JSON list of C-alpha atoms in Angstrom, two decimals:
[
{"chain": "A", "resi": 1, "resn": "UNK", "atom": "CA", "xyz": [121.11, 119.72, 70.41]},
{"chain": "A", "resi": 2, "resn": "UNK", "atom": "CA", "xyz": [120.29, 115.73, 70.22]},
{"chain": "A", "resi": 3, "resn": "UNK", "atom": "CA", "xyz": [118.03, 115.91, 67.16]},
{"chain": "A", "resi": 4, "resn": "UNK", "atom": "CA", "xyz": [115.73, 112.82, 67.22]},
{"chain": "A", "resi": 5, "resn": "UNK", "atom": "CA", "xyz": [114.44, 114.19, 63.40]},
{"chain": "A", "resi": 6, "resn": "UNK", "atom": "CA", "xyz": [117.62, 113.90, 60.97]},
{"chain": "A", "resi": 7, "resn": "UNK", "atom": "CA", "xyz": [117.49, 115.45, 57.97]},
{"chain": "A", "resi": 8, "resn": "UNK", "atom": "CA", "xyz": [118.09, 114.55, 54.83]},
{"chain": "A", "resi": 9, "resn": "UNK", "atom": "CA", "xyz": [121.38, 116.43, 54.85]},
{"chain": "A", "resi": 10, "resn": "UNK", "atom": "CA", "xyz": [121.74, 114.97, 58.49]},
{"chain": "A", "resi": 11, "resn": "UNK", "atom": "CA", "xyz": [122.14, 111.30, 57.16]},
{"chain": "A", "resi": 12, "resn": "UNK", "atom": "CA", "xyz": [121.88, 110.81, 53.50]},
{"chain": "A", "resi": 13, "resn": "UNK", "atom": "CA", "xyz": [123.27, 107.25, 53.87]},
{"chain": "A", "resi": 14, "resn": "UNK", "atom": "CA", "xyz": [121.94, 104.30, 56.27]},
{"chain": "A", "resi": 15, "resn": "UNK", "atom": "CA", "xyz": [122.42, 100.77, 56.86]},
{"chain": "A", "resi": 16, "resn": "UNK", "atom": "CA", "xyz": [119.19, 98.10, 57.79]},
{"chain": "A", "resi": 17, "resn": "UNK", "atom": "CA", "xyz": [119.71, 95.50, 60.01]},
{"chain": "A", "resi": 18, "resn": "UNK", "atom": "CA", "xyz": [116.49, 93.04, 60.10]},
{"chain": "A", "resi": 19, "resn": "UNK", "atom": "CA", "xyz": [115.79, 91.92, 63.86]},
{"chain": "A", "resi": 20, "resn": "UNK", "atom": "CA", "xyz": [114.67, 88.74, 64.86]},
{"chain": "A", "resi": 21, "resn": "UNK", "atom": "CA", "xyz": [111.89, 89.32, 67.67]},
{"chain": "A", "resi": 22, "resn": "UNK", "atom": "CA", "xyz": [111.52, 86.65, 70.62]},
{"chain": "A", "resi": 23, "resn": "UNK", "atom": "CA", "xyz": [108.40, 86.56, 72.34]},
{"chain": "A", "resi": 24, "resn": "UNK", "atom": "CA", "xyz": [109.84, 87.73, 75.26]},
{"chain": "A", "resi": 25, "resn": "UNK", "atom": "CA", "xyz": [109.55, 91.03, 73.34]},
{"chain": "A", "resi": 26, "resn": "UNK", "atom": "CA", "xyz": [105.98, 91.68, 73.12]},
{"chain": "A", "resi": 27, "resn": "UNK", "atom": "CA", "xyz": [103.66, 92.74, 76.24]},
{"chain": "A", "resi": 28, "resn": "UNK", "atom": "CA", "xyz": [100.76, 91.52, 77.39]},
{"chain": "A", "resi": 29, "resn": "UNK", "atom": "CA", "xyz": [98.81, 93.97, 74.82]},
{"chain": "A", "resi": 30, "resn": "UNK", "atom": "CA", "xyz": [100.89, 92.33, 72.02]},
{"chain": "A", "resi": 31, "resn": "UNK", "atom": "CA", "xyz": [102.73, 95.32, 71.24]},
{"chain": "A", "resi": 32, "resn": "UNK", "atom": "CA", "xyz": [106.99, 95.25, 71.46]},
{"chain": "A", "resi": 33, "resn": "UNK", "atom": "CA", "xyz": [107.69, 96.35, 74.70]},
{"chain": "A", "resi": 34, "resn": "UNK", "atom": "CA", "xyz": [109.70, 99.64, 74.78]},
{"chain": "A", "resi": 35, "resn": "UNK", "atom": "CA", "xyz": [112.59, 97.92, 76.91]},
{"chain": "A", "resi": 36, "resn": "UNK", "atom": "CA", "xyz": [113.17, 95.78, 73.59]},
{"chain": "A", "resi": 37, "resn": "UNK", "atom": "CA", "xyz": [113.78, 98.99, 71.28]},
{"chain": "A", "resi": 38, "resn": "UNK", "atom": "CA", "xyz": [116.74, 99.22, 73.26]},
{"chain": "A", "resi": 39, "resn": "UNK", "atom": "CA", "xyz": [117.62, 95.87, 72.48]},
{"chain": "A", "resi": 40, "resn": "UNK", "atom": "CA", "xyz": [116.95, 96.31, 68.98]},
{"chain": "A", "resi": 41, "resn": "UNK", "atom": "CA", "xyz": [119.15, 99.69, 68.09]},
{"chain": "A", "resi": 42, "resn": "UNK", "atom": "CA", "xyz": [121.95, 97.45, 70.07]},
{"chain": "A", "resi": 43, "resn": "UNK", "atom": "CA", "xyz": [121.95, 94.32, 67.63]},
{"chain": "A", "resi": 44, "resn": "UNK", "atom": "CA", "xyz": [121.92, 97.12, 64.96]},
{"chain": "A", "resi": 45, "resn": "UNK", "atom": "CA", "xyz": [124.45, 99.40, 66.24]},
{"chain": "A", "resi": 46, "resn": "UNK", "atom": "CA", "xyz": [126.75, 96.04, 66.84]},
{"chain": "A", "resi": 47, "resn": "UNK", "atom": "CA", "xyz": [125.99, 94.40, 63.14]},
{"chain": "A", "resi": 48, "resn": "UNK", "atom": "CA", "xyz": [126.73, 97.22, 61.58]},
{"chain": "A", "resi": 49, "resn": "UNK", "atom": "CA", "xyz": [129.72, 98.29, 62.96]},
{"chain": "A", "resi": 50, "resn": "UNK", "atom": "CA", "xyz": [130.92, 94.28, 62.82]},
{"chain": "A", "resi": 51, "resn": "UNK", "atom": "CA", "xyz": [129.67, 93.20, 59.94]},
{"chain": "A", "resi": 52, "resn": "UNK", "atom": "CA", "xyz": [128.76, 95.93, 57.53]},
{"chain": "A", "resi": 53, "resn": "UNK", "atom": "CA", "xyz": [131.83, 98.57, 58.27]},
{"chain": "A", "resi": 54, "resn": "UNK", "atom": "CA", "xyz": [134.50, 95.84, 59.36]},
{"chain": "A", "resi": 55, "resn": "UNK", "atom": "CA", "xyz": [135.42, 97.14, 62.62]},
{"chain": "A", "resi": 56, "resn": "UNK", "atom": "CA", "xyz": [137.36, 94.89, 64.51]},
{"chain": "A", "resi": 57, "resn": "UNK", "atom": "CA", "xyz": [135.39, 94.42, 67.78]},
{"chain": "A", "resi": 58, "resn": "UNK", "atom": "CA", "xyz": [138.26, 93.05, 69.60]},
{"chain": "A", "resi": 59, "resn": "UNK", "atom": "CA", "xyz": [139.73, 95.90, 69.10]},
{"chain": "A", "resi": 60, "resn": "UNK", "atom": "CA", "xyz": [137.91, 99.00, 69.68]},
{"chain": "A", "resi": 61, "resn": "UNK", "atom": "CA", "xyz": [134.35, 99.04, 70.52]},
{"chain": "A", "resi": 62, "resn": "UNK", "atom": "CA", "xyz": [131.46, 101.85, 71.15]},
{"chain": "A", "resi": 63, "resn": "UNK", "atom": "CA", "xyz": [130.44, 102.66, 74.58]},
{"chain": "A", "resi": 64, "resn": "UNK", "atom": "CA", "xyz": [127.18, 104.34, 74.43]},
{"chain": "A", "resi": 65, "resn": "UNK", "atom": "CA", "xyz": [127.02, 107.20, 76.67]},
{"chain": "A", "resi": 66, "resn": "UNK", "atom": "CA", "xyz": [123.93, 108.89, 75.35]},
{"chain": "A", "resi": 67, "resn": "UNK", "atom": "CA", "xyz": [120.46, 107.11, 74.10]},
{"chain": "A", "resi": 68, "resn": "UNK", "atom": "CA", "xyz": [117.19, 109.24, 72.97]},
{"chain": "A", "resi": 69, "resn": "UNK", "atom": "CA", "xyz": [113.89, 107.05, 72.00]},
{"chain": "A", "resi": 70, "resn": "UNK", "atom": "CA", "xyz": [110.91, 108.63, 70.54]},
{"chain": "A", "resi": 71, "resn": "UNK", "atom": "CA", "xyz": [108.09, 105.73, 70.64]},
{"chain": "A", "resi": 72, "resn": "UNK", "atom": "CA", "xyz": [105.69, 106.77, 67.75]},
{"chain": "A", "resi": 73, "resn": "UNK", "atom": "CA", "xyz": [103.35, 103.92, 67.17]},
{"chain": "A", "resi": 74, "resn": "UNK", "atom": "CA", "xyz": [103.19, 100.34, 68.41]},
{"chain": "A", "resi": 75, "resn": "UNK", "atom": "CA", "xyz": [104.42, 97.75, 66.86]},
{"chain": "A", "resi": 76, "resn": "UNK", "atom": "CA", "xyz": [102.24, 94.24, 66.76]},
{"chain": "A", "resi": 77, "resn": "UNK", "atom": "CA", "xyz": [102.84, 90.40, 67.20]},
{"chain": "A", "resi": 78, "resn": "UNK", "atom": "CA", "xyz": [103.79, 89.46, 63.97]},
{"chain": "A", "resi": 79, "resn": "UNK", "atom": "CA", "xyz": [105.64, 92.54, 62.35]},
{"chain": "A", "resi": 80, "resn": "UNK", "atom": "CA", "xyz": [108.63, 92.06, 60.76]},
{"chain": "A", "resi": 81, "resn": "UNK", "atom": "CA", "xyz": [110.82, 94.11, 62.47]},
{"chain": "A", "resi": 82, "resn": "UNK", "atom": "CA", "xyz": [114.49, 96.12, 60.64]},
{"chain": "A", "resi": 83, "resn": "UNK", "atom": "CA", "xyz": [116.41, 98.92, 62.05]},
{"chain": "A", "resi": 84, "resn": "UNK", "atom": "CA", "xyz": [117.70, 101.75, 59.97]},
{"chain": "A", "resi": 85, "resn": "UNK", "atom": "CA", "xyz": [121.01, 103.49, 61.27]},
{"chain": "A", "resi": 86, "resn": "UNK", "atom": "CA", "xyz": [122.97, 106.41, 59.47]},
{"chain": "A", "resi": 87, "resn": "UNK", "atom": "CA", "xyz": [125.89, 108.62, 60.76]},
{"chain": "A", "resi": 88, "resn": "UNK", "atom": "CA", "xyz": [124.61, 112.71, 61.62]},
{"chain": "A", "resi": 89, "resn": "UNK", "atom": "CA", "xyz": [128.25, 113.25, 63.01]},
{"chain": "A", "resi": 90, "resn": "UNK", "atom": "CA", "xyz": [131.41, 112.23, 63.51]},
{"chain": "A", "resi": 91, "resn": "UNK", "atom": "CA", "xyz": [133.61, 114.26, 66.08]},
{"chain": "A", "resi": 92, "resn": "UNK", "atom": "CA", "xyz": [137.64, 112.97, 67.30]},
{"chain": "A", "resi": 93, "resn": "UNK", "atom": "CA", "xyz": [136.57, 110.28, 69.41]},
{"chain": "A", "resi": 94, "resn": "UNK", "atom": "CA", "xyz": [132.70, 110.02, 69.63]},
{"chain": "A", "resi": 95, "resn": "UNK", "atom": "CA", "xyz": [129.86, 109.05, 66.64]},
{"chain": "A", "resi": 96, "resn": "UNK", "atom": "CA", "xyz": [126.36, 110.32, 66.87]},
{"chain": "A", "resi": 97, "resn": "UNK", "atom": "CA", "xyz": [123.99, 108.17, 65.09]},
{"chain": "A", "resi": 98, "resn": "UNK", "atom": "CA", "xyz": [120.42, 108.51, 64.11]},
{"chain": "A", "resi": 99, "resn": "UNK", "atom": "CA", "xyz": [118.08, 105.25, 64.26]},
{"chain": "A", "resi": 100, "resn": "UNK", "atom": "CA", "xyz": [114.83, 104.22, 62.77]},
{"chain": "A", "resi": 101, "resn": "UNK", "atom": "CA", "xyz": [112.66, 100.97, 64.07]},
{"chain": "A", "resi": 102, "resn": "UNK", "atom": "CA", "xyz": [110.62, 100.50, 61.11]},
{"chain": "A", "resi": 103, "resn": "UNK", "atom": "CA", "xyz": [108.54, 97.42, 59.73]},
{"chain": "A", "resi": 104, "resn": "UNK", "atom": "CA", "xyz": [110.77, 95.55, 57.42]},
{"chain": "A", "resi": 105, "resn": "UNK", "atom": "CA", "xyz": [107.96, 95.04, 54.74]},
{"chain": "A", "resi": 106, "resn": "UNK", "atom": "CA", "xyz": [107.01, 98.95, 54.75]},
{"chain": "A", "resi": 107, "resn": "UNK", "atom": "CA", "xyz": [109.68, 100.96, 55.71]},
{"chain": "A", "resi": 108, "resn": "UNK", "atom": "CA", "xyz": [107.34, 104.31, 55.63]},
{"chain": "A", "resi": 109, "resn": "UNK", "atom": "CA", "xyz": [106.03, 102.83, 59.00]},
{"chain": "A", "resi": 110, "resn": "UNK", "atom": "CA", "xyz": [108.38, 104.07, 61.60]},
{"chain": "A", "resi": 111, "resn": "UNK", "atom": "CA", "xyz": [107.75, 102.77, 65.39]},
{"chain": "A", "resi": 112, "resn": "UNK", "atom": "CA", "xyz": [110.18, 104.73, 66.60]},
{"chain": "A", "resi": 113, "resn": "UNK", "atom": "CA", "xyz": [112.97, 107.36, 66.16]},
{"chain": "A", "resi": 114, "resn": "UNK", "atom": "CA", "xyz": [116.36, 107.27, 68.16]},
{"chain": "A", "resi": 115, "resn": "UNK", "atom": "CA", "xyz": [119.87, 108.73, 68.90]},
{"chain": "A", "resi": 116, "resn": "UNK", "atom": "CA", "xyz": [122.38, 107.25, 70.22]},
{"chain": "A", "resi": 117, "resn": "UNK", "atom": "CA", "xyz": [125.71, 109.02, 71.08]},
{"chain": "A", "resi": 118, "resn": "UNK", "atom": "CA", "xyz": [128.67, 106.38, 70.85]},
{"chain": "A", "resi": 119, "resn": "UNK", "atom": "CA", "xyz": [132.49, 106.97, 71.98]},
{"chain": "A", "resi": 120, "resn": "UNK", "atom": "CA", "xyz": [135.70, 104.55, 70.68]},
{"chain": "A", "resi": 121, "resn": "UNK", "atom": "CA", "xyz": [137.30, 102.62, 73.31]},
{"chain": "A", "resi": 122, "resn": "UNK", "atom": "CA", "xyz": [140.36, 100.81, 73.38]},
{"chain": "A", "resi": 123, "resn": "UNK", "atom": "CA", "xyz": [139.89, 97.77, 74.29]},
{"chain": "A", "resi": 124, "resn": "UNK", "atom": "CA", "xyz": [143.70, 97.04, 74.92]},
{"chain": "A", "resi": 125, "resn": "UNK", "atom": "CA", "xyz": [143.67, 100.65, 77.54]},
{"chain": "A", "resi": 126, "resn": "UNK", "atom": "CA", "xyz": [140.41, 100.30, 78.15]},
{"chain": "A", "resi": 127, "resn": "UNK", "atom": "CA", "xyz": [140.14, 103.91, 77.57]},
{"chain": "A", "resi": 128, "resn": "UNK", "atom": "CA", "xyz": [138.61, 106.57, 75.20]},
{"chain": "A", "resi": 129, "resn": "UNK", "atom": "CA", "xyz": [140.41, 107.01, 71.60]},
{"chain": "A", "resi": 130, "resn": "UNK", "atom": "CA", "xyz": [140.66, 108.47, 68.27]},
{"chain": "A", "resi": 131, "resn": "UNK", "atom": "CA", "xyz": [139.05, 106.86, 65.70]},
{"chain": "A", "resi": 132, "resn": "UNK", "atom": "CA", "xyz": [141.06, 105.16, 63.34]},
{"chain": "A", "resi": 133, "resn": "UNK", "atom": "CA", "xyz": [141.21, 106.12, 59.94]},
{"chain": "A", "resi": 134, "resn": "UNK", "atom": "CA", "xyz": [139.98, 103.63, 58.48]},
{"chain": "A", "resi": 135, "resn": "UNK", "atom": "CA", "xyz": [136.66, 103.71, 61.07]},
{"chain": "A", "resi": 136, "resn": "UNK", "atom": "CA", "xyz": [136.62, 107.40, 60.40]},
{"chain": "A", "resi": 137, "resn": "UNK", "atom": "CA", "xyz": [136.68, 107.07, 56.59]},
{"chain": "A", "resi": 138, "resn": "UNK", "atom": "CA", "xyz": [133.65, 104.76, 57.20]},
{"chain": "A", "resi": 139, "resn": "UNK", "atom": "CA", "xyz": [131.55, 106.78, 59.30]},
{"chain": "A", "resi": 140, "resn": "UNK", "atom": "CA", "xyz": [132.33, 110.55, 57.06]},
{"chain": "A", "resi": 141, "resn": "UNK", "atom": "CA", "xyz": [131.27, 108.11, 54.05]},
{"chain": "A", "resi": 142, "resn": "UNK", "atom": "CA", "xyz": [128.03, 107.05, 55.66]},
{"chain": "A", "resi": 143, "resn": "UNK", "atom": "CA", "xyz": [127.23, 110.50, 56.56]},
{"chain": "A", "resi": 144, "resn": "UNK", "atom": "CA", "xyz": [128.30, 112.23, 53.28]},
{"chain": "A", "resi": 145, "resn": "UNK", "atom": "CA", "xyz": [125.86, 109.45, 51.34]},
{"chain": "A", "resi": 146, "resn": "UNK", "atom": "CA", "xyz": [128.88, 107.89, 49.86]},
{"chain": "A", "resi": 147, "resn": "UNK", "atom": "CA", "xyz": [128.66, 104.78, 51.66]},
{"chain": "A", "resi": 148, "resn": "UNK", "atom": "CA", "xyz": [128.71, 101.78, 49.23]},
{"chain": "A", "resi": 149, "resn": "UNK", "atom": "CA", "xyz": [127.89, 98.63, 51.81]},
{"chain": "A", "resi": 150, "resn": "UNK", "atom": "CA", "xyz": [125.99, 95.90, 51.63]},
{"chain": "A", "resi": 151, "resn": "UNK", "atom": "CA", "xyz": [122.66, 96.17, 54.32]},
{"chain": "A", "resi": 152, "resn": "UNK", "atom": "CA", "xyz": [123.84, 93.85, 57.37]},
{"chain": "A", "resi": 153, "resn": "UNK", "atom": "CA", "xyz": [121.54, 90.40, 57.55]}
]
């Protein structure tokens, strides 16, 4: 089952990525538009896969074939915005990962929940593949809480 409420066991470890909002992100009520989430859990996903875990995007990179949101409160003009990603499991060739769009000030204040199911391509076959071991070692230490990385920017 796609759990959109990790638990503590679930992901023990997680990695915040703070998101620059553009005002093409907000609505006409001021609130971010729910098209942007997407956005949002995309930057993160990217950074800290790039930047935090040192995958080589030129490599290998994550398709997404599955996305859950759960929109729980609106976010305002003016919030800081930060996403929260951890690792709930890691199978041969796909990574599910459990997301949090919080405010970056308070992260107790959750605007929404998400899931996002995320395969390893080849980017030389353009096909499906193993994780390496080193991307594997990564993701098992994120999920076991024995991650030791820096938060991405």
């Amino acid at each position: 089952e796609f759990n959109l409420n990790p638990t503590e066991d679930e992901m023990t470890s997680i990695i915040t990525t703070r998101i620059q909002t553009r005002m093409s992100d907000f609505d006409v009520l001021g609130h971010i538009n729910n098209v942007s989430y997407v956005n949002f859990l995309e930057v993160a996903r990217v950074t800290a896969f790039s930047q935090v875990m040192n995958v080589d995007l030129s490599r290998y990179t994550g398709l997404t074939v599955k996305t859950e949101i759960e929109y729980l409160r609106p976010a305002n003009f003016g919030t800081e915005i930060a996403v929260t990603m951890g690792v709930s499991s890691v199978g041969e060739k796909s990574v599910d990962l459990a997301l949090e769009v919080v405010d970056a000030g308070d992260q107790s204040k959750v605007f929404a929940r998400a899931r996002i199911v995320q395969v390893t391509v080849d980017l030389k076959t353009g096909k499906s593949c193993q994780h390496t071991a080193e991307m594997r070692e990564q993701m098992e230490a994120l999920m076991n809480g024995e991650a030791d990385f820096a938060d991405a920017a």
